XYZ file of C-alpha atoms in Angstrom:
656
model
C 90.112 105.002 122.965
C 87.358 107.499 123.412
C 85.377 109.570 125.873
C 82.433 108.355 127.912
C 79.806 110.116 129.999
C 76.388 109.498 131.468
C 74.023 109.900 134.357
C 71.240 108.113 136.178
C 67.805 109.412 137.041
C 64.901 110.870 135.151
C 66.346 114.251 134.219
C 64.268 116.291 131.798
C 65.895 117.145 128.481
C 68.383 114.286 128.714
C 69.309 114.441 125.037
C 70.620 118.033 124.989
C 72.469 117.457 128.270
C 74.184 114.395 126.816
C 74.951 116.313 123.663
C 76.628 119.109 125.615
C 78.650 116.623 127.675
C 79.817 114.827 124.532
C 80.582 118.006 122.607
C 82.971 119.397 125.225
C 85.130 116.274 124.890
C 84.873 115.926 121.113
C 88.693 115.887 120.987
C 88.618 112.451 122.640
C 86.654 110.940 119.793
C 86.307 112.698 116.435
C 85.318 109.515 114.552
C 81.852 108.993 115.948
C 79.257 109.900 118.543
C 76.558 107.814 120.160
C 73.865 108.121 122.787
C 71.699 105.641 124.661
C 68.780 106.557 126.892
C 66.461 104.304 128.805
C 64.315 104.651 131.872
C 66.785 105.661 134.572
C 69.970 105.929 132.506
C 71.609 108.077 129.832
C 74.925 107.211 128.147
C 77.061 109.344 125.836
C 80.126 108.377 123.835
C 82.762 109.942 121.563
C 84.778 107.472 119.514
C 88.353 107.326 118.285
C 88.293 104.256 116.032
C 91.233 101.856 116.312
C 89.714 98.355 116.466
C 86.800 97.176 114.291
C 86.433 100.535 112.595
C 82.993 99.714 111.216
C 81.384 97.585 113.922
C 82.657 98.920 117.235
C 80.280 101.845 117.724
C 79.068 102.716 121.205
C 77.084 102.774 123.416
C 76.710 99.038 122.793
C 73.662 97.046 123.858
C 73.292 93.289 124.258
C 70.453 90.931 125.070
C 71.180 87.788 127.037
C 68.822 85.338 125.304
C 70.782 82.095 125.477
C 74.321 82.841 124.287
C 73.249 84.347 121.000
C 74.382 87.896 120.390
C 71.878 90.616 119.690
C 74.072 93.663 119.540
C 72.774 97.126 118.765
C 74.439 100.513 118.726
C 72.770 103.914 118.541
C 71.649 104.696 115.019
C 72.679 107.884 113.289
C 70.195 110.304 111.862
C 70.320 111.212 108.194
C 72.582 114.185 108.829
C 75.140 112.019 110.611
C 74.223 113.141 114.120
C 73.138 110.639 116.760
C 69.467 109.777 116.816
C 68.214 110.498 120.325
C 65.833 109.055 122.877
C 64.048 105.751 122.337
C 64.799 105.932 118.640
C 68.523 105.693 119.339
C 68.270 101.947 119.959
C 65.090 100.184 118.989
C 66.165 97.102 120.884
C 67.047 98.275 124.378
C 68.583 94.951 125.299
C 69.294 93.758 128.805
C 72.691 95.452 129.152
C 74.330 98.595 127.757
C 77.947 99.741 128.002
C 80.150 102.752 127.365
C 83.852 101.953 127.458
C 87.049 103.992 127.188
C 90.333 102.189 126.547
C 91.633 99.066 124.869
C 91.459 95.394 125.858
C 94.618 94.031 124.252
C 93.821 90.363 124.889
C 90.273 90.643 123.576
C 90.916 88.083 120.843
C 92.045 85.520 123.434
C 88.982 86.219 125.578
C 86.690 86.043 122.575
C 88.007 82.575 121.688
C 87.387 81.461 125.268
C 83.844 82.835 125.223
C 83.079 81.293 121.832
C 84.206 77.918 123.198
C 81.532 78.381 125.877
C 78.896 79.004 123.199
C 78.732 82.803 123.140
C 78.192 84.404 119.732
C 79.462 87.739 118.451
C 78.288 90.171 115.816
C 81.282 92.538 115.778
C 85.052 92.230 115.932
C 85.390 94.828 118.686
C 86.939 94.617 122.119
C 83.867 96.432 123.470
C 81.617 93.488 122.622
C 84.103 91.098 124.234
C 84.148 93.192 127.408
C 80.352 93.327 127.566
C 79.946 89.619 126.834
C 82.715 88.751 129.289
C 80.790 90.546 132.019
C 77.661 88.544 131.174
C 79.649 85.301 131.301
C 81.881 85.926 134.329
C 80.425 88.893 136.186
C 82.922 91.089 138.016
C 85.564 88.366 137.654
C 86.007 89.573 134.076
C 88.163 92.384 135.484
C 90.917 89.975 136.520
C 90.974 88.488 133.005
C 91.476 91.801 131.214
C 94.802 92.914 129.839
C 94.659 96.555 128.932
C 93.572 100.017 129.977
C 89.942 100.725 130.690
C 87.269 102.787 132.358
C 83.693 101.750 131.670
C 80.103 101.933 132.877
C 77.703 99.044 132.315
C 73.924 99.277 132.796
C 71.840 96.300 133.915
C 68.354 97.103 132.679
C 66.681 94.406 134.742
C 68.140 95.363 138.122
C 68.497 99.061 137.205
C 72.056 99.007 138.504
C 75.138 100.667 137.042
C 78.505 98.924 137.321
C 81.643 101.043 136.810
C 85.311 100.014 136.851
C 88.788 101.428 136.302
C 91.930 99.583 135.185
C 94.765 98.145 137.279
C 97.017 101.213 137.391
C 94.633 104.068 136.547
C 95.723 104.569 132.951
C 92.263 105.765 131.936
C 90.384 108.357 134.006
C 86.915 108.049 135.538
C 85.293 111.009 137.312
C 81.941 111.023 139.083
C 79.643 112.982 141.348
C 76.296 112.419 143.031
C 73.893 115.339 142.837
C 70.341 115.173 144.192
C 70.405 111.382 143.915
C 71.763 111.430 140.364
C 75.048 109.657 139.630
C 76.945 111.593 136.944
C 80.196 110.306 135.408
C 82.602 111.126 132.588
C 86.121 110.705 131.213
C 86.757 114.413 131.818
C 85.598 116.744 134.565
C 84.602 119.381 132.046
C 81.825 117.034 130.861
C 80.312 116.882 134.353
C 80.374 120.683 134.483
C 77.944 120.668 131.547
C 75.295 118.856 133.611
C 72.820 121.359 135.123
C 72.636 119.443 138.417
C 76.246 120.295 139.251
C 77.213 123.738 140.520
C 80.963 124.309 140.263
C 82.704 125.032 143.562
C 86.413 125.017 144.381
C 87.666 122.337 146.748
C 90.303 124.212 148.735
C 91.493 120.993 150.389
C 92.766 119.935 146.977
C 94.677 123.215 146.685
C 96.398 122.601 150.034
C 97.783 119.235 148.927
C 98.518 120.402 145.378
C 101.004 122.909 146.798
C 103.011 120.008 148.259
C 102.468 117.398 145.536
C 102.310 119.616 142.372
C 99.256 117.630 141.215
C 95.780 116.801 142.505
C 96.525 114.224 145.208
C 93.100 113.571 146.776
C 90.238 111.315 145.706
C 88.089 114.447 145.625
C 89.135 116.696 142.774
C 89.616 120.467 142.716
C 85.882 120.624 142.064
C 83.904 120.129 145.255
C 82.027 116.796 145.298
C 83.553 115.517 142.041
C 85.652 112.436 142.731
C 88.061 110.111 140.947
C 87.377 106.388 140.943
C 90.672 104.966 142.210
C 92.763 102.556 140.110
C 91.710 98.895 140.379
C 88.421 99.898 141.980
C 84.883 99.234 140.845
C 81.590 100.751 141.889
C 77.973 99.658 141.838
C 75.280 102.326 141.718
C 72.131 100.680 143.034
C 68.575 101.342 141.914
C 67.889 103.378 145.065
C 70.810 105.701 144.269
C 73.200 104.354 146.880
C 76.738 103.471 145.807
C 79.111 100.709 146.830
C 82.818 100.836 145.975
C 85.385 98.095 146.354
C 88.982 97.424 145.424
C 89.192 94.491 143.025
C 92.987 94.184 142.746
C 96.076 95.197 144.714
C 99.695 95.011 143.556
C 101.809 92.747 145.739
C 105.477 91.714 145.783
C 106.952 88.227 145.956
C 110.709 88.457 145.362
C 112.324 85.440 143.728
C 115.755 85.268 145.348
C 116.525 81.920 143.751
C 116.366 83.134 140.139
C 119.682 84.074 138.563
C 120.404 87.553 137.235
C 120.478 86.216 133.669
C 117.135 84.448 134.131
C 115.683 87.684 135.495
C 116.861 89.571 132.413
C 115.337 86.830 130.242
C 112.006 87.161 132.037
C 111.969 90.941 131.625
C 112.820 90.827 127.944
C 110.211 88.175 127.225
C 107.492 90.055 129.129
C 108.266 93.397 127.469
C 108.343 91.926 123.972
C 105.064 90.102 124.564
C 103.425 93.235 125.942
C 104.564 95.304 122.954
C 103.155 92.622 120.652
C 99.762 92.863 122.381
C 99.861 96.667 122.399
C 100.470 96.657 118.653
C 97.036 95.106 118.019
C 94.948 97.627 116.059
C 93.259 98.180 112.734
C 95.309 101.354 112.291
C 99.043 102.089 112.302
C 100.731 102.253 115.722
C 103.780 104.499 116.145
C 106.100 105.132 119.094
C 107.611 107.988 121.035
C 111.395 108.074 121.075
C 113.369 110.183 123.544
C 116.933 109.945 124.805
C 115.915 107.633 127.655
C 116.033 103.858 127.933
C 112.261 103.369 128.317
C 111.056 104.768 125.007
C 114.207 103.549 123.224
C 113.640 99.947 124.341
C 109.935 100.241 123.525
C 110.516 101.575 120.020
C 113.118 98.895 119.315
C 110.693 96.145 120.383
C 107.949 97.614 118.208
C 110.340 97.865 115.266
C 110.903 94.114 115.517
C 107.126 93.687 115.112
C 106.771 96.335 112.440
C 109.988 97.617 110.773
C 108.112 100.446 109.054
C 107.078 102.183 112.296
C 107.206 105.936 112.713
C 108.725 107.456 115.853
C 108.293 110.958 117.275
C 110.558 113.213 119.341
C 110.519 116.789 120.622
C 113.223 118.993 122.094
C 113.590 122.681 122.849
C 114.906 125.312 120.481
C 117.275 126.520 123.252
C 119.162 123.233 122.987
C 119.179 122.930 119.198
C 122.617 121.995 117.990
C 123.539 120.457 121.340
C 123.456 116.814 122.439
C 119.730 116.878 123.226
C 116.688 114.608 123.048
C 116.451 114.955 119.289
C 120.071 114.105 118.481
C 119.938 111.001 120.683
C 116.652 109.914 119.085
C 117.833 110.476 115.529
C 120.999 108.462 116.084
C 119.085 105.546 117.578
C 116.503 105.679 114.783
C 119.364 105.424 112.286
C 120.805 102.453 114.216
C 117.406 100.710 114.139
C 116.652 101.759 110.544
C 113.312 103.319 111.491
C 111.733 106.672 110.670
C 111.972 109.508 113.185
C 109.985 112.743 113.122
C 111.164 115.549 115.392
C 110.296 119.099 116.381
C 112.111 121.777 118.358
C 109.615 123.620 120.561
C 109.991 127.383 120.403
C 109.872 129.575 123.491
C 106.887 131.607 122.311
C 104.793 128.606 121.316
C 105.493 126.921 124.661
C 104.117 129.889 126.586
C 101.262 130.455 124.160
C 99.844 126.959 124.664
C 99.867 126.992 128.498
C 96.195 127.979 128.944
C 95.057 125.312 126.515
C 97.115 122.682 128.359
C 95.564 123.610 131.695
C 92.076 123.436 130.197
C 92.704 119.952 128.849
C 94.183 118.772 132.177
C 90.890 119.517 134.011
C 92.789 120.107 137.247
C 95.924 122.234 137.708
C 99.133 120.421 136.833
C 102.524 121.939 137.583
C 104.595 119.438 135.634
C 106.360 121.557 132.960
C 106.915 118.452 130.822
C 103.154 118.163 130.251
C 103.546 120.979 127.731
C 106.325 119.122 125.925
C 104.061 116.085 125.832
C 101.325 118.243 124.271
C 103.661 119.051 121.375
C 104.973 115.536 120.758
C 101.387 114.244 120.776
C 100.472 116.951 118.307
C 103.261 115.871 115.973
C 102.391 112.167 116.246
C 98.688 112.786 115.597
C 99.547 114.209 112.186
C 100.613 110.733 111.012
C 99.196 108.018 113.309
C 96.228 107.413 115.612
C 98.087 105.451 118.315
C 101.577 105.524 119.840
C 103.526 103.509 122.381
C 104.989 105.372 125.346
C 107.352 104.356 128.150
C 105.414 105.326 131.287
C 105.600 102.904 134.211
C 109.102 101.538 133.718
C 110.531 103.710 136.508
C 107.926 102.650 139.055
C 108.135 98.966 138.110
C 111.898 98.568 137.661
C 113.420 101.173 139.997
C 114.223 104.000 137.611
C 114.145 107.198 139.650
C 117.447 108.328 141.113
C 115.740 109.115 144.399
C 115.177 105.362 144.798
C 118.931 105.125 145.413
C 118.673 107.229 148.588
C 118.252 104.245 150.947
C 121.527 102.801 149.646
C 123.336 106.070 150.330
C 121.762 106.277 153.790
C 123.251 102.917 154.722
C 126.659 104.597 154.900
C 125.433 106.549 157.938
C 123.539 103.699 159.587
C 126.133 103.595 162.405
C 125.520 107.248 163.416
C 122.891 107.838 166.164
C 119.675 109.242 164.678
C 119.577 112.145 167.117
C 123.053 113.231 166.099
C 122.076 113.132 162.414
C 118.996 115.253 163.073
C 121.054 117.804 164.977
C 123.666 117.959 162.229
C 120.913 118.393 159.626
C 119.371 121.279 161.544
C 122.761 122.961 161.926
C 123.589 122.523 158.215
C 120.247 123.986 157.199
C 120.705 126.960 159.505
C 124.141 127.660 158.057
C 122.954 127.164 154.483
C 125.412 124.309 154.017
C 124.712 121.622 151.454
C 123.839 118.157 152.735
C 121.058 119.047 155.175
C 118.506 116.958 153.274
C 120.878 113.990 153.078
C 121.478 114.045 156.841
C 117.793 114.481 157.613
C 116.738 111.585 155.380
C 119.393 109.326 156.885
C 117.902 110.016 160.333
C 114.345 109.007 159.376
C 112.290 106.186 157.953
C 111.507 106.650 154.262
C 107.784 107.176 154.902
C 108.679 110.150 157.105
C 110.126 112.154 154.220
C 109.273 110.619 150.833
C 105.817 111.092 149.363
C 106.479 111.648 145.626
C 109.023 112.943 143.144
C 107.831 116.422 144.141
C 109.905 116.100 147.335
C 112.220 119.062 147.614
C 110.856 120.974 144.627
C 107.269 121.578 145.778
C 106.266 123.455 148.935
C 106.861 121.955 152.351
C 103.932 122.051 154.806
C 105.651 124.969 156.569
C 106.052 126.899 153.311
C 102.445 126.077 152.425
C 101.279 127.592 155.699
C 103.184 130.809 155.040
C 101.584 131.046 151.610
C 98.074 130.426 152.885
C 98.098 132.291 156.201
C 94.992 134.415 156.519
C 93.517 132.989 153.309
C 91.871 129.789 154.539
C 88.095 129.709 154.798
C 88.414 127.712 158.019
C 91.522 129.016 159.713
C 91.144 126.581 162.603
C 91.091 123.491 160.419
C 94.230 121.384 160.581
C 95.635 120.505 157.154
C 97.028 116.950 156.822
C 100.680 116.651 155.880
C 101.646 114.806 152.681
C 103.060 112.048 154.862
C 99.670 111.547 156.481
C 98.106 111.064 153.040
C 100.671 108.486 151.969
C 100.767 106.642 155.324
C 97.924 104.173 154.524
C 99.677 103.178 151.288
C 103.008 102.699 153.033
C 101.252 100.584 155.669
C 100.328 98.021 152.995
C 104.032 97.280 152.347
C 105.391 97.911 155.840
C 107.545 94.797 155.840
C 109.412 95.487 152.600
C 112.654 97.359 151.965
C 112.648 101.150 151.694
C 113.164 101.379 147.924
C 110.234 99.047 147.272
C 108.086 101.072 149.664
C 108.955 104.215 147.691
C 108.030 102.504 144.432
C 104.720 101.368 145.893
C 103.832 104.858 147.102
C 104.607 106.230 143.653
C 102.152 103.788 142.049
C 99.295 105.397 143.949
C 100.358 109.036 143.882
C 103.031 110.115 141.387
C 102.229 107.623 138.618
C 98.458 108.019 138.560
C 98.290 111.653 139.707
C 100.972 113.151 137.478
C 102.437 110.788 134.878
C 99.323 108.992 133.638
C 97.047 111.999 133.893
C 99.174 114.098 131.561
C 99.666 111.060 129.290
C 95.911 110.672 128.831
C 94.936 114.337 128.670
C 97.702 115.509 126.350
C 97.282 112.650 123.871
C 93.501 112.927 123.800
C 93.818 116.678 123.263
C 94.966 115.674 119.773
C 92.692 112.625 119.297
C 95.659 110.326 119.750
C 95.742 107.078 121.707
C 98.783 106.686 123.967
C 99.516 103.053 124.854
C 101.802 102.149 127.759
C 103.181 98.586 127.401
C 105.227 98.718 130.619
C 101.989 99.219 132.554
C 100.802 95.742 131.674
C 99.595 93.210 134.216
C 101.985 90.541 132.932
C 104.956 92.921 132.985
C 104.135 93.822 136.573
C 103.916 90.134 137.447
C 107.578 89.882 136.425
C 108.708 93.129 138.066
C 107.118 92.261 141.391
C 109.335 89.171 141.674
C 112.630 91.029 141.093
C 114.602 91.642 144.285
C 115.537 95.261 144.883
C 119.258 94.466 144.537
C 118.519 93.642 140.875
C 116.574 96.864 140.341
C 118.837 99.541 141.807
C 121.972 100.060 143.858
C 124.102 102.991 144.948
C 125.571 103.401 141.456
C 122.774 102.709 138.967
C 119.002 102.464 138.480
C 116.934 99.907 136.520
C 119.785 97.421 136.611
C 118.210 94.356 135.000
C 115.859 96.358 132.771
C 118.924 98.028 131.256
C 120.509 94.633 130.620
C 117.312 93.443 128.931
C 117.257 96.591 126.810
C 120.821 95.920 125.628
C 119.404 93.019 123.630
C 117.442 95.497 121.490
C 119.373 98.777 121.599
C 123.067 99.769 121.824
C 124.672 99.827 125.272
C 125.156 103.616 125.189
C 121.397 104.045 125.138
C 120.580 101.226 127.548
C 123.010 102.514 130.188
C 122.332 106.210 129.682
C 121.574 108.241 132.809
C 117.997 109.391 133.304
C 117.623 113.091 132.439
C 113.922 113.644 132.890
C 112.778 116.191 130.336
C 114.959 119.340 130.409
C 112.374 122.120 130.073
C 114.220 125.482 130.177
C 111.764 127.077 132.623
C 114.520 127.931 135.120
C 116.183 130.337 132.682
C 112.940 131.688 131.250
C 111.695 132.803 134.655
C 114.787 134.988 135.099
C 114.012 136.993 131.970
C 112.309 140.348 132.565
C 109.568 139.380 130.108
C 108.355 136.394 132.140
C 109.300 137.779 135.529
C 107.026 140.768 134.943
C 104.231 138.684 133.453
C 104.132 136.289 136.381
C 104.538 139.098 138.898
C 101.314 140.489 137.463
C 99.621 137.159 138.157
C 101.182 136.918 141.631
C 99.873 140.323 142.695
C 96.488 140.083 140.957
C 93.010 139.578 142.381
C 93.022 135.779 142.130
C 96.380 135.490 143.885
C 95.204 137.840 146.645
C 92.166 135.625 147.148
C 94.233 132.507 147.877
C 97.799 133.469 148.810
C 100.051 135.769 150.766
C 101.251 137.705 147.750
C 104.337 139.049 149.537
C 105.545 135.441 149.781
C 104.869 134.919 146.082
C 106.837 137.993 145.051
C 109.673 136.948 147.365
C 109.880 133.610 145.501
C 110.084 135.435 142.183
C 112.783 137.805 143.409
C 114.863 135.013 144.932
C 114.687 133.091 141.670
C 115.669 136.113 139.611
C 118.627 136.646 141.955
C 119.924 133.134 141.273
C 118.224 130.692 143.665
C 116.156 128.019 141.915
C 112.523 128.546 142.903
C 111.184 127.624 139.472
C 109.036 124.645 140.463
C 107.352 126.484 143.329
C 106.668 129.444 141.044
C 105.265 127.118 138.414
C 102.961 125.378 140.913
C 101.299 128.664 141.869
C 101.302 130.083 138.347
C 99.554 127.021 136.901
C 96.913 127.083 139.636
C 96.149 130.757 139.004
C 95.877 130.168 135.269
C 93.673 127.111 135.778
C 91.406 128.942 138.226
C 90.906 131.816 135.795
C 89.932 129.380 133.022
C 87.461 127.330 135.064
C 86.061 129.817 137.603
C 86.395 133.255 135.993
C 86.261 132.838 132.205
C 84.354 129.522 132.332
C 85.226 128.707 128.737
C 87.929 126.957 126.773
C 90.938 129.098 125.784
C 91.620 129.534 122.102
C 93.595 126.697 120.538
C 96.900 127.951 119.116
C 97.575 127.166 115.478
C 99.436 123.884 115.017
């Protein structure tokens, strides 16, 4: 786990530029720093050491002479800082790499490569990745089991090869400026390069209002893009780029397999994945909440390592109630493992908001990102890596909204036009059930785009907010459904719940869940590992028929049964709560109402929004209607914009 950055071209003063790019992401790698420069390329790296603590330094360089390894890494000067320029690596080698992530099956791949005659000088997964590319070319990507984003320089062809993992666990940002390709693990690194001039991408703002996260390939910064999950890119010597998709998730339901055999397959895959994700030269801990995902994960890890430490946070408002912490403590006692917990105070939650938005790079309106910041902070005090439960919902049918198609079947006999009319009437009268009737009258791709459905702004509400504020008032803004349509088209023949899961893989999971997982953990120099998001686990989940994932009464049906083999039934069958952040109540207090009203009527808000609409949202919420998520979406954007376009500096870090 680390941070990577670099750029092509013959920029003057490459060393100080690299240094600035590395320094701004020092939180991603406090254990080491390295630089590599050659004619046409400059690489920077910050290291968080977890595997081969002594020999895994980066950037890593290899020559191809026969199969013998000639590995070099940038030397350090006498004061411990990276030696720069040509002196950084006396032997330039034929290939150089900077890599962020972990290859969990690197020992298996190394054995395979050694059998072919390849030699190694380190015990790192970085050297295995680099050597695997030399042996197998781009086909190495299909052999990897892990999370990764890397850039690999071919000195002979003067080409740069970049790739991102299967599900987008690790980030990779890039831009092309005046023929220079610039990349990094965090956008803030690219902002340090003098060739880039920061400009707001207002198209990203339009979709953010509906999705609550950055939903486009182009980020909130004009001309800075995200390499999509399971995509790779070649930057040619002439500066042109070529991007391709190297893997796509597919489904092949096994209707012949029994329910018990399905549970067996899930349990075996999860245990094996946890075993692989426990590979490290440092201690690996685990998060533990009240939900099935982290509970099952922690129990599996405890079977590998009974002395594990687990970490939980809750909110001071709920202290003394049946909350996240009480559930976690009871399960930890059942499993005989250590649990460390913290109740987040109201003041410290609000105090850390600017720092969270700075670390996120783009505005994020998920209130639980702040809770994740605190649990990562607690874990980082004792371990350097933790297991987390992300991905289980998307793989095994965990969100309650995935049950909607089952409920809709009850109205399948009613003419669609009649349902639409009844929905319109119910909405006009303010009667509950309008959404249910509307969804029953449509195909799922017509209404579902992410878990932000119903809590973020609709396209109509977005237009009221932005009227008179768009730079190009004549430009038509795509609806969220238009953005998700190409993804839905790839699974057009499958059932509605599976289509919803598939859409979430490409929007909700990568745009919200995994982004906050990476940014909040790395804010504290902590590696967050996600065993559910494993290629082999997906290979099992993709064969499970929907009837064994969810029905009208329950979610994650067979995953829960598998979990019962490791944790008590009360935990395995517990309803999904999400993370109960008390924002709804906070926003009704005069203290926060007045503070946010100041933001909503300020200069930045007037630049982008109809402020009368913003104040109306605040007043409606204070009067009792729940407008909290919409308020939060705008509030987080305004705070983020001030940090990155007005102050242009990192906010102060609150005391831990």
